mmCIF file of C-alpha atoms in Angstrom:
data_model
loop_
_atom_site.group_PDB
_atom_site.id
_atom_site.type_symbol
_atom_site.label_atom_id
_atom_site.label_comp_id
_atom_site.label_asym_id
_atom_site.label_seq_id
_atom_site.Cartn_x
_atom_site.Cartn_y
_atom_site.Cartn_z
ATOM 1 C CA MET N 1 26.349 84.416 34.597
ATOM 2 C CA ARG N 2 23.615 86.199 32.762
ATOM 3 C CA ALA N 3 21.420 88.866 34.306
ATOM 4 C CA ARG N 4 18.306 87.088 35.730
ATOM 5 C CA ARG N 5 14.643 87.983 35.299
ATOM 6 C CA ALA N 6 11.862 86.009 36.903
ATOM 7 C CA LEU N 7 10.360 83.247 34.836
ATOM 8 C CA VAL N 8 6.901 84.615 35.626
ATOM 9 C CA GLY N 9 4.035 82.277 34.979
ATOM 10 C CA LEU N 10 6.131 79.483 33.618
ATOM 11 C CA LEU N 11 5.327 76.950 36.432
ATOM 12 C CA ALA N 12 1.663 77.647 35.910
ATOM 13 C CA ALA N 13 2.053 76.752 32.258
ATOM 14 C CA ALA N 14 3.712 73.433 33.009
ATOM 15 C CA SER N 15 1.566 70.354 32.915
ATOM 16 C CA LEU N 16 2.747 67.893 35.538
ATOM 17 C CA THR N 17 -0.047 65.225 35.471
ATOM 18 C CA SER N 18 1.140 61.797 36.094
ATOM 19 C CA ALA N 19 0.742 58.982 33.585
ATOM 20 C CA CYS N 20 -0.344 56.764 36.577
ATOM 21 C CA ALA N 21 -2.868 58.516 38.744
ATOM 22 C CA ALA N 22 -3.352 55.694 41.097
ATOM 23 C CA ARG N 23 0.127 56.090 42.644
ATOM 24 C CA GLU N 24 3.030 58.451 42.529
ATOM 25 C CA PRO N 25 5.563 57.013 40.076
ATOM 26 C CA GLN N 26 8.865 55.640 41.102
ATOM 27 C CA VAL N 27 11.807 57.554 39.620
ATOM 28 C CA GLY N 28 14.896 55.803 41.130
ATOM 29 C CA VAL N 29 16.460 59.119 42.406
ATOM 30 C CA SER N 30 15.912 61.576 45.162
ATOM 31 C CA ALA N 31 17.317 64.830 46.549
ATOM 32 C CA ALA N 32 19.481 62.829 48.929
ATOM 33 C CA ASP N 33 20.708 60.454 46.014
ATOM 34 C CA PRO N 34 20.091 62.450 42.800
ATOM 35 C CA LEU N 35 22.209 60.280 40.487
ATOM 36 C CA GLY N 36 20.860 56.789 41.440
ATOM 37 C CA MET N 37 22.439 53.410 40.692
ATOM 38 C CA PHE N 38 22.835 53.999 36.869
ATOM 39 C CA CYS N 39 25.263 56.907 36.976
ATOM 40 C CA GLY N 40 28.464 55.009 37.020
ATOM 41 C CA GLU N 41 32.120 56.053 37.799
ATOM 42 C CA GLN N 42 32.535 58.025 34.600
ATOM 43 C CA CYS N 43 29.194 59.814 35.168
ATOM 44 C CA ARG N 44 29.839 60.618 38.799
ATOM 45 C CA THR N 45 33.353 61.962 38.037
ATOM 46 C CA ALA N 46 31.958 64.190 35.326
ATOM 47 C CA LEU N 47 29.252 65.653 37.745
ATOM 48 C CA ALA N 48 31.383 66.066 40.730
ATOM 49 C CA SER N 49 31.241 69.740 41.769
ATOM 50 C CA GLU N 50 33.449 71.829 44.003
ATOM 51 C CA THR N 51 30.404 74.151 44.778
ATOM 52 C CA PRO N 52 28.181 73.315 47.805
ATOM 53 C CA PRO N 53 24.501 72.979 46.770
ATOM 54 C CA GLU N 54 23.429 75.854 48.987
ATOM 55 C CA GLN N 55 25.755 78.128 47.151
ATOM 56 C CA VAL N 56 24.167 77.419 43.671
ATOM 57 C CA SER N 57 22.071 80.363 42.550
ATOM 58 C CA CYS N 58 20.627 80.631 39.037
ATOM 59 C CA GLN N 59 17.450 79.972 36.989
ATOM 60 C CA VAL N 60 17.077 76.614 35.345
ATOM 61 C CA ALA N 61 14.233 75.311 33.208
ATOM 62 C CA PHE N 62 13.533 71.696 32.264
ATOM 63 C CA LEU N 63 11.709 71.232 28.971
ATOM 64 C CA ASN N 64 10.076 67.841 28.979
ATOM 65 C CA PRO N 65 8.689 66.268 25.755
ATOM 66 C CA ALA N 66 5.538 64.825 27.437
ATOM 67 C CA THR N 67 4.115 63.471 30.622
ATOM 68 C CA SER N 68 1.549 61.207 28.788
ATOM 69 C CA PHE N 69 3.846 58.224 28.988
ATOM 70 C CA PRO N 70 5.559 56.827 32.213
ATOM 71 C CA TYR N 71 9.166 57.952 31.320
ATOM 72 C CA GLY N 72 8.108 61.480 30.745
ATOM 73 C CA ALA N 73 5.988 61.597 34.010
ATOM 74 C CA ALA N 74 8.955 60.140 35.885
ATOM 75 C CA GLN N 75 11.285 62.766 34.380
ATOM 76 C CA ALA N 76 9.135 65.569 35.521
ATOM 77 C CA LEU N 77 8.887 64.290 39.085
ATOM 78 C CA ALA N 78 12.551 63.415 39.211
ATOM 79 C CA ALA N 79 13.584 66.846 38.006
ATOM 80 C CA GLN N 80 11.616 68.457 40.733
ATOM 81 C CA ARG N 81 12.883 66.181 43.467
ATOM 82 C CA VAL N 82 16.515 66.752 42.570
ATOM 83 C CA ALA N 83 16.068 70.514 42.144
ATOM 84 C CA THR N 84 15.052 70.724 45.921
ATOM 85 C CA ALA N 85 18.724 69.871 46.821
ATOM 86 C CA TYR N 86 19.578 73.377 45.478
ATOM 87 C CA PRO N 87 17.625 75.997 47.532
ATOM 88 C CA GLY N 88 18.956 79.002 45.539
ATOM 89 C CA MET N 89 17.999 77.477 42.144
ATOM 90 C CA GLN N 90 14.808 78.876 40.691
ATOM 91 C CA PHE N 91 13.601 75.808 38.844
ATOM 92 C CA SER N 92 10.588 75.340 36.402
ATOM 93 C CA VAL N 93 9.300 72.315 34.493
ATOM 94 C CA LEU N 94 7.529 72.720 31.231
ATOM 95 C CA ASN N 95 5.912 69.872 29.258
ATOM 96 C CA ALA N 96 5.346 69.948 25.584
ATOM 97 C CA GLU N 97 2.881 66.972 25.432
ATOM 98 C CA GLY N 98 4.511 65.755 22.246
ATOM 99 C CA SER N 99 4.267 69.044 20.291
ATOM 100 C CA VAL N 100 7.468 70.320 18.455
ATOM 101 C CA THR N 101 5.731 73.732 18.092
ATOM 102 C CA THR N 102 4.921 73.963 21.841
ATOM 103 C CA GLN N 103 8.491 72.995 22.842
ATOM 104 C CA THR N 104 10.070 75.453 20.498
ATOM 105 C CA SER N 105 7.850 78.144 21.855
ATOM 106 C CA GLN N 106 8.736 77.165 25.418
ATOM 107 C CA LEU N 107 12.500 77.141 24.694
ATOM 108 C CA ASP N 108 12.379 80.659 23.310
ATOM 109 C CA THR N 109 10.184 81.803 26.171
ATOM 110 C CA VAL N 110 12.384 80.600 29.099
ATOM 111 C CA VAL N 111 15.447 82.015 27.395
ATOM 112 C CA ASN N 112 13.843 85.373 26.804
ATOM 113 C CA ALA N 113 12.723 85.291 30.476
ATOM 114 C CA GLY N 114 16.206 84.877 31.766
ATOM 115 C CA ALA N 115 16.850 81.257 32.148
ATOM 116 C CA ASP N 116 20.599 80.630 32.805
ATOM 117 C CA VAL N 117 20.454 76.838 31.866
ATOM 118 C CA VAL N 118 17.971 74.885 29.921
ATOM 119 C CA VAL N 119 17.896 71.111 30.378
ATOM 120 C CA LEU N 120 16.279 69.990 27.167
ATOM 121 C CA ASP N 121 14.678 66.648 26.378
ATOM 122 C CA ALA N 122 13.775 67.375 22.739
ATOM 123 C CA VAL N 123 10.597 66.144 21.267
ATOM 124 C CA VAL N 124 12.379 65.681 17.888
ATOM 125 C CA ALA N 125 16.158 66.166 17.432
ATOM 126 C CA ASP N 126 16.228 68.031 14.123
ATOM 127 C CA ALA N 127 13.146 70.146 14.834
ATOM 128 C CA LEU N 128 14.453 71.601 18.155
ATOM 129 C CA ALA N 129 17.912 72.408 16.668
ATOM 130 C CA PRO N 130 17.117 76.038 15.574
ATOM 131 C CA ALA N 131 15.681 76.979 18.928
ATOM 132 C CA ALA N 132 18.586 75.340 20.749
ATOM 133 C CA ARG N 133 20.965 77.370 18.648
ATOM 134 C CA ARG N 134 19.058 80.568 19.361
ATOM 135 C CA ALA N 135 19.323 79.692 23.078
ATOM 136 C CA THR N 136 22.979 79.435 23.010
ATOM 137 C CA GLU N 137 23.329 82.593 20.872
ATOM 138 C CA ARG N 138 21.454 84.522 23.598
ATOM 139 C CA GLY N 139 23.729 83.331 26.294
ATOM 140 C CA ALA N 140 21.947 80.431 27.922
ATOM 141 C CA GLU N 141 23.629 77.043 28.391
ATOM 142 C CA VAL N 142 21.750 74.114 26.976
ATOM 143 C CA ILE N 143 22.067 70.555 28.374
ATOM 144 C CA ALA N 144 20.495 67.867 26.370
ATOM 145 C CA VAL N 145 19.143 64.825 28.317
ATOM 146 C CA ASP N 146 17.581 61.555 27.156
ATOM 147 C CA ARG N 147 17.317 62.621 23.476
ATOM 148 C CA ALA N 148 20.077 64.257 21.534
ATOM 149 C CA VAL N 149 19.429 67.585 19.673
ATOM 150 C CA ASN N 150 21.234 68.272 16.488
ATOM 151 C CA ALA N 151 22.711 71.498 17.622
ATOM 152 C CA PRO N 152 25.910 72.545 19.716
ATOM 153 C CA VAL N 153 24.966 72.121 23.451
ATOM 154 C CA LEU N 154 27.052 72.310 26.601
ATOM 155 C CA SER N 155 26.658 68.553 27.359
ATOM 156 C CA THR N 156 24.522 65.597 26.405
ATOM 157 C CA ILE N 157 23.500 63.120 29.089
ATOM 158 C CA LYS N 158 21.991 59.811 28.161
ATOM 159 C CA ALA N 159 22.469 56.117 27.737
ATOM 160 C CA PRO N 160 23.682 55.201 24.235
ATOM 161 C CA ASP N 161 20.608 54.138 22.322
ATOM 162 C CA VAL N 162 22.449 52.370 19.532
ATOM 163 C CA GLU N 163 24.218 50.177 22.062
ATOM 164 C CA LEU N 164 20.843 49.552 23.840
ATOM 165 C CA GLY N 165 19.486 48.343 20.598
ATOM 166 C CA ASP N 166 22.680 46.147 20.216
ATOM 167 C CA ARG N 167 22.166 44.695 23.635
ATOM 168 C CA VAL N 168 18.513 43.803 23.334
ATOM 169 C CA ALA N 169 19.015 42.336 19.913
ATOM 170 C CA GLU N 170 22.104 40.233 20.881
ATOM 171 C CA HIS N 171 20.083 38.644 23.716
ATOM 172 C CA ALA N 172 17.224 37.945 21.385
ATOM 173 C CA ALA N 173 19.523 36.379 18.722
ATOM 174 C CA GLU N 174 21.173 34.173 21.436
ATOM 175 C CA GLN N 175 17.808 33.005 22.836
ATOM 176 C CA LEU N 176 16.642 32.216 19.262
ATOM 177 C CA GLY N 177 19.875 30.167 18.656
ATOM 178 C CA GLY N 178 20.681 32.451 15.712
ATOM 179 C CA ARG N 179 17.611 31.478 13.678
ATOM 180 C CA GLY N 180 14.112 32.937 13.589
ATOM 181 C CA ARG N 181 11.680 35.583 12.340
ATOM 182 C CA VAL N 182 11.815 38.979 14.254
ATOM 183 C CA ALA N 183 9.570 42.038 14.174
ATOM 184 C CA ILE N 184 10.532 45.505 15.537
ATOM 185 C CA LEU N 185 8.012 47.523 17.436
ATOM 186 C CA SER N 186 9.294 51.048 16.970
ATOM 187 C CA GLY N 187 8.729 54.314 18.774
ATOM 188 C CA THR N 188 7.972 57.813 17.560
ATOM 189 C CA PRO N 189 9.231 58.477 14.127
ATOM 190 C CA GLY N 190 12.072 61.017 14.041
ATOM 191 C CA ALA N 191 12.969 60.784 17.685
ATOM 192 C CA SER N 192 16.529 60.214 18.336
ATOM 193 C CA PRO N 193 15.916 56.995 20.459
ATOM 194 C CA THR N 194 13.871 55.519 17.650
ATOM 195 C CA ILE N 195 16.448 56.162 14.984
ATOM 196 C CA ASP N 196 19.335 54.974 17.162
ATOM 197 C CA ARG N 197 17.706 51.877 18.711
ATOM 198 C CA THR N 198 16.552 50.744 15.261
ATOM 199 C CA THR N 199 20.241 51.133 14.131
ATOM 200 C CA GLY N 200 21.599 48.976 16.905
ATOM 201 C CA ILE N 201 18.851 46.325 16.575
ATOM 202 C CA THR N 202 19.343 45.930 12.758
ATOM 203 C CA ARG N 203 23.044 45.970 12.791
ATOM 204 C CA THR N 204 23.276 43.367 15.441
ATOM 205 C CA LEU N 205 20.739 40.991 13.805
ATOM 206 C CA ALA N 206 22.487 41.478 10.489
ATOM 207 C CA ARG N 207 25.327 39.422 11.984
ATOM 208 C CA TYR N 208 23.007 36.382 12.098
ATOM 209 C CA PRO N 209 22.164 35.153 8.584
ATOM 210 C CA GLY N 210 19.572 32.739 10.117
ATOM 211 C CA ILE N 211 17.460 35.629 11.558
ATOM 212 C CA GLU N 212 15.103 37.600 9.305
ATOM 213 C CA ILE N 213 13.456 40.925 10.227
ATOM 214 C CA VAL N 214 10.072 40.413 8.780
ATOM 215 C CA ASP N 215 8.448 43.659 9.831
ATOM 216 C CA ASP N 216 8.817 47.093 11.457
ATOM 217 C CA VAL N 217 5.643 48.630 12.894
ATOM 218 C CA ASN N 218 5.203 51.859 14.861
ATOM 219 C CA GLY N 219 3.836 51.972 18.471
ATOM 220 C CA ASN N 220 4.713 55.666 19.070
ATOM 221 C CA TYR N 221 5.866 54.869 22.639
ATOM 222 C CA ASP N 222 2.219 54.390 23.699
ATOM 223 C CA ILE N 223 0.745 51.262 25.359
ATOM 224 C CA THR N 224 -2.577 51.320 23.327
ATOM 225 C CA GLN N 225 -0.748 51.780 20.037
ATOM 226 C CA GLY N 226 1.718 49.090 21.041
ATOM 227 C CA TYR N 227 -1.317 46.753 21.668
ATOM 228 C CA GLN N 228 -2.808 47.672 18.290
ATOM 229 C CA ALA N 229 0.399 47.259 16.416
ATOM 230 C CA THR N 230 1.124 43.862 17.922
ATOM 231 C CA ARG N 231 -2.416 42.725 17.285
ATOM 232 C CA ASN N 232 -1.970 43.574 13.687
ATOM 233 C CA LEU N 233 1.324 41.776 13.496
ATOM 234 C CA LEU N 234 -0.280 38.607 14.977
ATOM 235 C CA SER N 235 -3.099 38.846 12.385
ATOM 236 C CA LYS N 236 -0.577 39.217 9.536
ATOM 237 C CA TYR N 237 1.826 36.459 10.673
ATOM 238 C CA ALA N 238 0.361 33.004 11.534
ATOM 239 C CA ASN N 239 1.843 30.515 14.004
ATOM 240 C CA GLY N 240 5.431 29.675 12.950
ATOM 241 C CA GLU N 241 5.776 32.939 10.853
ATOM 242 C CA LEU N 242 6.812 35.240 13.798
ATOM 243 C CA ASP N 243 9.072 34.141 16.613
ATOM 244 C CA TRP N 244 10.096 37.314 18.503
ATOM 245 C CA ILE N 245 9.280 40.934 18.842
ATOM 246 C CA ILE N 246 11.874 43.546 19.851
ATOM 247 C CA SER N 247 10.274 46.649 21.219
ATOM 248 C CA HIS N 248 11.845 50.107 21.449
ATOM 249 C CA ALA N 249 10.113 50.736 24.907
ATOM 250 C CA ASP N 250 8.595 48.711 27.806
ATOM 251 C CA ILE N 251 5.424 50.895 27.599
ATOM 252 C CA MET N 252 4.685 49.626 24.106
ATOM 253 C CA SER N 253 5.748 46.119 25.226
ATOM 254 C CA LEU N 254 3.065 46.130 27.985
ATOM 255 C CA GLY N 255 0.461 46.612 25.345
ATOM 256 C CA ALA N 256 2.101 44.030 23.100
ATOM 257 C CA ILE N 257 2.190 41.369 25.888
ATOM 258 C CA GLN N 258 -1.599 41.939 26.289
ATOM 259 C CA ALA N 259 -2.081 41.391 22.533
ATOM 260 C CA ILE N 260 0.038 38.224 22.664
ATOM 261 C CA GLU N 261 -1.954 36.863 25.682
ATOM 262 C CA ALA N 262 -5.279 37.704 24.042
ATOM 263 C CA ALA N 263 -4.300 35.844 20.931
ATOM 264 C CA HIS N 264 -2.977 32.838 22.973
ATOM 265 C CA ARG N 265 0.370 33.157 21.380
ATOM 266 C CA GLU N 266 2.348 33.032 24.626
ATOM 267 C CA GLY N 267 5.470 30.930 24.177
ATOM 268 C CA THR N 268 5.349 30.948 20.401
ATOM 269 C CA VAL N 269 5.954 34.711 20.047
ATOM 270 C CA ARG N 270 8.364 36.053 22.583
ATOM 271 C CA ILE N 271 9.101 39.720 23.284
ATOM 272 C CA SER N 272 11.875 41.741 24.841
ATOM 273 C CA GLY N 273 12.498 45.494 24.914
ATOM 274 C CA ILE N 274 14.215 48.608 26.273
ATOM 275 C CA ASP N 275 13.700 51.015 29.166
ATOM 276 C CA GLY N 276 13.727 49.055 32.374
ATOM 277 C CA GLN N 277 10.338 50.564 33.415
ATOM 278 C CA GLN N 278 9.274 48.946 36.685
ATOM 279 C CA GLN N 279 6.069 47.438 35.120
ATOM 280 C CA GLY N 280 8.385 45.852 32.467
ATOM 281 C CA ILE N 281 10.746 44.532 35.071
ATOM 282 C CA GLU N 282 7.791 42.982 36.900
ATOM 283 C CA ARG N 283 6.791 41.196 33.618
ATOM 284 C CA VAL N 284 10.379 39.809 33.355
ATOM 285 C CA ALA N 285 9.962 38.544 36.823
ATOM 286 C CA ASP N 286 6.715 36.777 36.001
ATOM 287 C CA GLY N 287 7.993 35.281 32.812
ATOM 288 C CA SER N 288 5.828 36.995 30.216
ATOM 289 C CA TYR N 289 8.719 39.293 29.152
ATOM 290 C CA GLU N 290 12.050 37.854 28.096
ATOM 291 C CA ALA N 291 14.260 40.786 29.015
ATOM 292 C CA THR N 292 14.547 44.660 29.100
ATOM 293 C CA VAL N 293 17.571 46.926 28.919
ATOM 294 C CA VAL N 294 17.494 49.759 31.415
ATOM 295 C CA TYR N 295 17.262 53.267 30.149
ATOM 296 C CA PRO N 296 17.648 55.319 33.336
ATOM 297 C CA VAL N 297 15.790 58.620 34.014
ATOM 298 C CA ALA N 298 18.393 61.102 32.604
ATOM 299 C CA VAL N 299 17.090 64.401 33.850
ATOM 300 C CA SER N 300 18.294 63.869 37.495
ATOM 301 C CA ALA N 301 21.859 63.965 36.160
ATOM 302 C CA GLY N 302 20.838 66.907 33.987
ATOM 303 C CA VAL N 303 19.710 69.013 36.948
ATOM 304 C CA VAL N 304 23.040 68.127 38.720
ATOM 305 C CA ALA N 305 24.838 69.239 35.556
ATOM 306 C CA ALA N 306 22.906 72.408 35.450
ATOM 307 C CA ALA N 307 23.906 73.244 38.974
ATOM 308 C CA LYS N 308 27.499 72.693 38.042
ATOM 309 C CA ALA N 309 27.174 74.898 34.897
ATOM 310 C CA CYS N 310 25.570 77.683 37.011
ATOM 311 C CA SER N 311 28.683 77.717 39.165
ATOM 312 C CA GLY N 312 30.893 78.104 36.032
ATOM 313 C CA GLU N 313 32.372 74.580 36.404
ATOM 314 C CA PRO N 314 33.085 72.843 33.126
ATOM 315 C CA LEU N 315 31.282 69.723 31.819
ATOM 316 C CA PRO N 316 32.264 67.081 29.326
ATOM 317 C CA GLU N 317 30.573 67.039 25.949
ATOM 318 C CA ARG N 318 28.980 63.693 26.695
ATOM 319 C CA ILE N 319 28.011 62.052 30.081
ATOM 320 C CA PRO N 320 27.149 58.367 29.727
ATOM 321 C CA LEU N 321 24.571 56.461 31.903
ATOM 322 C CA ASP N 322 24.709 52.763 32.519
ATOM 323 C CA TYR N 323 22.304 50.386 30.679
ATOM 324 C CA PRO N 324 22.190 46.850 32.089
ATOM 325 C CA LEU N 325 20.267 44.002 30.607
ATOM 326 C CA VAL N 326 17.597 42.591 33.052
ATOM 327 C CA THR N 327 16.668 38.909 32.552
ATOM 328 C CA ARG N 328 14.925 36.439 34.847
ATOM 329 C CA ALA N 329 18.346 35.532 36.176
ATOM 330 C CA ASP N 330 18.988 38.857 37.889
ATOM 331 C CA VAL N 331 15.581 40.538 37.741
ATOM 332 C CA HIS N 332 15.210 40.879 41.566
ATOM 333 C CA GLN N 333 18.184 43.136 41.981
ATOM 334 C CA TYR N 334 16.405 45.712 39.738
ATOM 335 C CA LEU N 335 12.894 45.631 41.209
ATOM 336 C CA GLY N 336 12.239 49.185 42.662
ATOM 337 C CA THR N 337 15.370 50.816 41.239
ATOM 338 C CA THR N 338 14.031 52.496 38.033
ATOM 339 C CA TYR N 339 10.791 54.267 37.174
ATOM 340 C CA GLY N 340 7.126 53.409 36.739
#
């Protein structure tokens, strides 16, 4: 393990404001149960450690892309909760608030300050690759969570975004009976989930010749932008010209549902999405949202993996998380199990 130096001032630099000030967000994990219900058998086997938590001693930094959206806020909180299970782990969380430049600087800084392991949720996969390579060259271990980074890392922990896109699109196609006009509400351009979820959605819908993708609009993983993008779609496509919206993320879907309701297009324009955010699951329960595919909070497994790496134990190159489809038929078993 590398010689350690204190990460002076890094916690002060971290912005840990919640996206939901009225209540502490749910994250679906705790120090007592750091892996939650979406780390299945393969995941738990990969993260099993021979080292007792109290014997883990190292410096770990989690680099979060932003806390301005619920998933990012939940990640920051989950990381801190899980890290408390390791009393000898010096742990810090830094939030880039969507800036590639900021996150690149943060990664260089924590490595120069002696971090043994960096748990990285990259703002943009390609842009963070050079800094991730520098970190590895300087002797730090990098574990990617949630979003892949296009550089060699010790392990990548996430649900498979292409397959999430497949799953939500397959459900929509089945509900449409194989015929209809679909729009995609996409996330941040260049982010690996955006690229991969679009790949899954488009390749699945391509198997249905009666389904046409009429538009792909950007909501940037933001509720307000999701509302505005959907409002524009509803203005562009009259009744009968748009049947379904597939959203890359529940946070955008919540804005989209508001736009659909404001336009009185409920029932004629249906919507489903990805992430399994609690507010999205609640919308499935009340019937205004057709379905959501759960994307679990990945950083909790990342912190457990970091502890294992600190102890010199091996990790597989990829550790998958489960991603169930939530519909009205089974929604009640998922209430309170994810984040939001």
